Each structure stands twice: as structure tokens, then as C-alpha cells.
Coordinates of C-alpha atoms in Angstrom, one line a residue:
X256 CA -31.3 -37.9 -18.5
X257 CA -29.2 -39.9 -16.0
X258 CA -28.5 -38.4 -12.6
X259 CA -25.0 -37.1 -12.0
X260 CA -22.7 -39.2 -9.8
X261 CA -20.6 -37.9 -7.0
X262 CA -17.1 -38.6 -8.3
X263 CA -15.2 -37.1 -5.3
X264 CA -12.7 -39.3 -3.5
X265 CA -14.3 -41.4 -0.8
X266 CA -12.6 -39.4 2.1
X267 CA -14.2 -36.2 0.7
X268 CA -17.6 -37.8 0.6
X269 CA -17.3 -39.0 4.2
X270 CA -16.0 -35.6 5.4
X271 CA -18.9 -33.9 3.7
X272 CA -21.4 -36.2 5.5
X273 CA -19.8 -35.6 8.9
X274 CA -19.6 -31.9 8.2
X275 CA -23.3 -31.8 7.5
X276 CA -24.1 -33.5 10.7
X277 CA -22.0 -31.0 12.6
X278 CA -23.4 -27.9 10.9
X279 CA -27.0 -29.0 11.4
X280 CA -26.5 -29.8 15.1
X281 CA -26.9 -33.5 15.0
X282 CA -23.3 -33.7 16.2
X283 CA -23.3 -31.0 18.8
X284 CA -20.2 -29.1 20.2
X285 CA -18.4 -31.3 22.7
X286 CA -19.9 -34.5 21.3
X287 CA -17.6 -37.4 20.8
X288 CA -17.4 -38.9 17.3
X289 CA -17.9 -42.7 16.9
X290 CA -14.7 -44.7 17.1
X291 CA -12.7 -45.2 13.9
X292 CA -13.8 -48.8 13.8
X293 CA -17.4 -47.7 14.0
X294 CA -16.9 -45.2 11.2
X295 CA -15.2 -47.8 9.1
X296 CA -18.3 -50.0 9.5
X297 CA -20.7 -47.1 8.9
X298 CA -19.1 -45.9 5.7
X299 CA -17.7 -49.3 4.5
X300 CA -14.4 -47.6 4.1
X301 CA -10.8 -48.3 4.9
X302 CA -9.2 -47.1 8.2
X303 CA -6.9 -44.8 6.2
X304 CA -9.8 -43.3 4.3
X305 CA -11.6 -42.4 7.6
X306 CA -8.4 -40.9 9.0
X307 CA -8.0 -38.8 5.9
X308 CA -11.6 -37.5 6.2
X309 CA -11.1 -36.7 9.9
X310 CA -7.9 -34.8 9.2
X311 CA -9.8 -32.6 6.7
X312 CA -12.3 -31.7 9.3
X313 CA -9.6 -31.1 11.9
X314 CA -7.9 -28.7 9.5
X315 CA -11.1 -26.9 8.9
X316 CA -11.6 -26.5 12.7
X317 CA -14.6 -28.7 13.0
X318 CA -12.9 -31.5 15.1
X319 CA -10.4 -31.8 17.8
X320 CA -8.4 -34.8 19.0
X321 CA -8.0 -35.6 22.7
X322 CA -5.1 -37.9 23.4
X323 CA -6.3 -41.2 24.8
X324 CA -10.0 -40.1 24.6
X325 CA -11.0 -39.8 21.0
X326 CA -12.2 -37.2 18.5
X327 CA -14.7 -34.5 19.5
X328 CA -16.7 -31.7 17.8
X329 CA -15.1 -28.4 18.6
X330 CA -17.2 -25.6 20.1
X331 CA -16.8 -23.5 17.0
X332 CA -19.3 -20.8 16.1
X333 CA -19.4 -19.6 12.5
X334 CA -18.7 -16.0 11.6
X335 CA -22.0 -14.6 10.5
X336 CA -21.7 -12.3 7.5
X337 CA -23.1 -9.0 8.8
X338 CA -24.8 -6.6 6.5
X339 CA -22.5 -3.7 7.3
X340 CA -20.4 -1.6 4.9
X341 CA -17.4 -1.7 7.3
X342 CA -16.3 -3.8 10.3
X343 CA -14.7 -1.5 12.8
X344 CA -11.4 -2.9 14.3
X345 CA -11.8 -4.3 17.9
X346 CA -8.9 -4.9 20.2
X347 CA -8.2 -8.7 20.5
X348 CA -11.0 -9.5 18.0
X349 CA -10.9 -7.8 14.6
X350 CA -8.0 -6.1 13.0
X351 CA -6.9 -5.2 9.4
X352 CA -3.5 -5.5 7.8
X353 CA -3.0 -3.2 4.8
X354 CA -1.2 -5.0 2.0
X355 CA -1.1 -2.5 -0.8
X356 CA -2.5 0.8 -2.1
X357 CA -2.2 1.4 -5.8
X358 CA -4.0 2.9 -8.9
X359 CA -5.1 0.4 -11.5
X360 CA -7.8 -0.5 -14.0
X361 CA -10.3 -2.6 -12.1
X362 CA -11.8 -6.0 -13.1
X363 CA -14.7 -5.8 -15.5
X364 CA -17.4 -6.5 -12.9
X365 CA -16.0 -3.8 -10.6
X366 CA -15.7 -1.3 -13.4
X367 CA -19.3 -2.0 -14.3
X368 CA -20.4 -1.5 -10.7
X369 CA -18.6 1.8 -10.4
X370 CA -20.0 2.8 -13.9
X371 CA -16.5 3.6 -15.1
X372 CA -15.8 4.4 -18.8
X373 CA -13.4 2.0 -20.6
X374 CA -9.8 2.6 -19.6
X375 CA -10.7 4.5 -16.4
X376 CA -8.7 3.7 -13.3
X377 CA -9.4 3.4 -9.6
X378 CA -7.5 3.6 -6.3
X379 CA -7.3 0.1 -4.9
X380 CA -6.8 -0.7 -1.3
X381 CA -5.9 -4.4 -0.6
X382 CA -6.2 -5.7 3.0
X383 CA -6.5 -8.9 5.1
X384 CA -9.0 -9.0 8.0
X385 CA -8.0 -11.0 11.0
X386 CA -10.3 -12.4 13.6
X387 CA -8.5 -13.6 16.8
X388 CA -5.3 -13.5 14.7
X389 CA -6.8 -15.9 12.1
X390 CA -7.0 -14.5 8.5
X391 CA -10.7 -14.6 7.6
X392 CA -11.1 -12.2 4.7
X393 CA -9.0 -10.9 1.8
X394 CA -10.4 -7.6 0.4
X395 CA -9.7 -5.3 -2.5
X396 CA -11.7 -2.0 -2.3
X397 CA -11.8 0.2 -5.4
X398 CA -12.6 3.9 -5.5
X399 CA -13.0 6.0 -8.7
X400 CA -9.8 7.9 -9.3
X401 CA -11.6 11.2 -9.8
X402 CA -12.8 10.9 -6.2
X403 CA -9.9 9.2 -4.4
X404 CA -6.7 10.5 -5.9
X405 CA -5.0 12.9 -3.5
X406 CA -7.2 11.9 -0.6
X407 CA -6.6 9.7 2.4
X408 CA -8.0 6.8 0.4
X409 CA -4.9 6.9 -1.8
X410 CA -2.3 7.1 1.0
X411 CA -0.3 4.0 2.0
X412 CA -1.6 4.0 5.6
X413 CA -4.5 2.8 7.6
X414 CA -7.5 5.2 7.5
X415 CA -8.6 6.4 10.9
X416 CA -12.3 6.0 11.0
X417 CA -12.2 3.8 7.9
X418 CA -13.2 4.4 4.3
X419 CA -16.8 5.6 5.3
X420 CA -15.3 8.6 7.1
X421 CA -12.8 9.4 4.3
X422 CA -15.6 9.3 1.7
X423 CA -17.8 11.5 3.9
X424 CA -15.0 14.0 4.1
X425 CA -14.9 14.1 0.3
X426 CA -18.7 14.8 0.2
X427 CA -19.7 11.3 -0.6
X428 CA -21.4 9.8 2.5
X429 CA -22.3 6.1 2.2
X430 CA -26.0 5.6 1.9
X431 CA -26.7 2.1 0.6
X432 CA -24.9 -0.9 -0.7
X433 CA -25.7 -4.0 -2.8
X434 CA -23.9 -7.4 -2.4
X435 CA -23.6 -10.1 -5.0
X436 CA -22.4 -13.4 -3.4
X437 CA -21.0 -16.4 -5.2
X438 CA -18.8 -19.4 -4.4
X439 CA -15.8 -20.9 -6.2
X440 CA -12.4 -22.6 -5.6
X441 CA -9.8 -20.1 -4.4
X442 CA -6.9 -18.8 -6.4
X443 CA -3.4 -19.6 -5.2
X444 CA -3.1 -16.1 -3.8
X445 CA -6.4 -16.4 -1.9
X446 CA -5.5 -19.9 -0.5
X447 CA -2.2 -18.7 0.8
X448 CA -3.3 -15.4 2.2
X449 CA -6.2 -17.0 4.1
X450 CA -4.3 -20.1 5.0
X451 CA -7.2 -22.3 3.6
X452 CA -7.3 -26.0 4.2
X453 CA -7.0 -28.1 1.1
X454 CA -10.2 -28.2 -1.0
X455 CA -11.9 -25.4 0.8
X456 CA -14.0 -23.1 -1.4
X457 CA -14.3 -19.4 -0.9
X458 CA -17.3 -17.0 -0.9
X459 CA -16.9 -14.0 -3.1
X460 CA -18.8 -10.9 -2.3
X461 CA -18.9 -8.0 -4.8
X462 CA -20.1 -5.1 -2.8
X463 CA -21.0 -1.8 -4.5
X464 CA -21.5 1.2 -2.1
X465 CA -23.6 4.2 -3.2
X466 CA -23.7 7.8 -2.1
X467 CA -26.3 10.5 -2.7
X468 CA -28.2 10.3 -6.0
X469 CA -27.2 6.6 -6.4
X470 CA -23.6 7.6 -7.2
X471 CA -21.4 4.5 -6.8
X472 CA -18.3 5.5 -4.8
X473 CA -16.8 2.2 -3.7
X474 CA -16.7 -1.4 -5.0
X475 CA -15.1 -4.1 -3.0
X476 CA -14.3 -7.7 -3.8
X477 CA -14.4 -9.6 -0.4
X478 CA -13.0 -13.2 -0.3
X479 CA -13.9 -15.4 2.7
X480 CA -13.1 -19.1 3.4
X481 CA -16.5 -20.8 3.2
X482 CA -15.7 -23.1 6.1
X483 CA -15.7 -20.2 8.5
X484 CA -18.8 -18.3 7.5
X485 CA -22.6 -18.4 7.6
X486 CA -24.9 -16.0 5.7
X487 CA -27.8 -14.5 7.7
X488 CA -30.8 -12.9 5.9
X489 CA -33.5 -11.0 7.7
X490 CA -36.3 -9.1 6.1
X491 CA -39.7 -7.9 7.1
X492 CA -42.6 -9.5 5.2
X493 CA -45.1 -7.0 4.0
X494 CA -48.7 -7.6 5.0
X495 CA -51.5 -7.9 2.6

């Protein structure tokens, strides 16, 4: 069977190569990129193609131009996806903007995660998470209607203490959660809400939170721009 060919436009291929060099540390923060003429020679590409590739990386936050000096790698640390059910707002760092609170039938994978019967509804809270005033996550959190209707979860207002506190008040403390993570191109809504550079994929987390007796009490769809994030896994290795 013949190997698949990379059919992306040449500027995307070049941007991918430079992005890889930056992410693995071979082009360190503060390092100056080779000149345009050197990049033209290295990649056997036209000047305009190199400029297009560099613009993509600038839009993603990897590079920064300094007038009269050249193009440099920005000191940009990725946002590490933390294994936490809730990120508490921090002044001047993390904050949430509530977009909508409604009651609706959830998507099929969310309904399955919450073990809802066909036609059942859930309270949905849609939000944008900002980091240093940059939108970094679009989330939709679903709560079974039989739990959430009439509670703070269903009110069109921010929840003091967050959803974990509201669920605990209802007798459903959060005990564990399970994440399923995938990647795909963004929808129009996601690209606009997160101000994504052209061609940037998103990470999609489907998170199901369980209370006592493995009762699912929350399912969230978390959408993140893949250019900003890094996944971190840590687990103890059992001895023989």
C-alpha cells in the first residue's frame, strides 16, 4: 500500500516544521530565527511562502517580530491541562464569562455519559474561560434536570464557589471524573468564541463527573485551542 502524501499547502508544511522545532526546544524562547533568505534556501520555497508560514506562527503566538532586528521565538509557556474538575477564578489570571443558561436535550455522548433516558433534558451552562484576558476554553456543562432544576445551577448568574459547591449543597458531592479527549477542526462558533488563528484545531474534552455510588451528576464538553495547550499525564507505576 503506498504511503500517504502530505498535500497541505507548502506554507503550512513549513510552519509545521518550525512549530515542531519550537515545541521540542530546539528553537528556544528568545532565539532568533534564520533570516528570510536562509529560510528560503532551507525549504526551497518562495519568499512569499516563508512570510505566510511565519505569519501563521505569529498569529498562534509562537513568534514575534522586532523591527529592524528580525523574528524571534516568544517566551510562551503552554497552558497545561490540569486534572481538576473546576478551575477557580483568580484575579488577573483566570476568569469566567457566563454566556447562557438553559434547559435542553443534550448531545448523544453527553446523554450517554449522564445515563439519561431518551428525551430527558438537562440544565446547560455555557461559559468562556479567559486567561490573562485571552479566551482559552469554551465549555458547556450539563446537569440532569431532576437534580438541577430550581437550584443555583439553573439560575442565570455566576455560582459562588462554582458547580462543585452547588452540587454538594444538593447532596451530590463530586467524587471522581473521567475525561475523553479528542482533536478536530473547530466549528464556526468555536473559532469565533476562542479567536482561533486560521487552521488551528481544537481539543475536545468530554468530562463526566460522578458523585456517590458512581452517580453521574455533570457532563461537560470543553473546547480548547490546541495551539495553547499541553496535556500532562502522571501516574504511579505499580511494583511487581
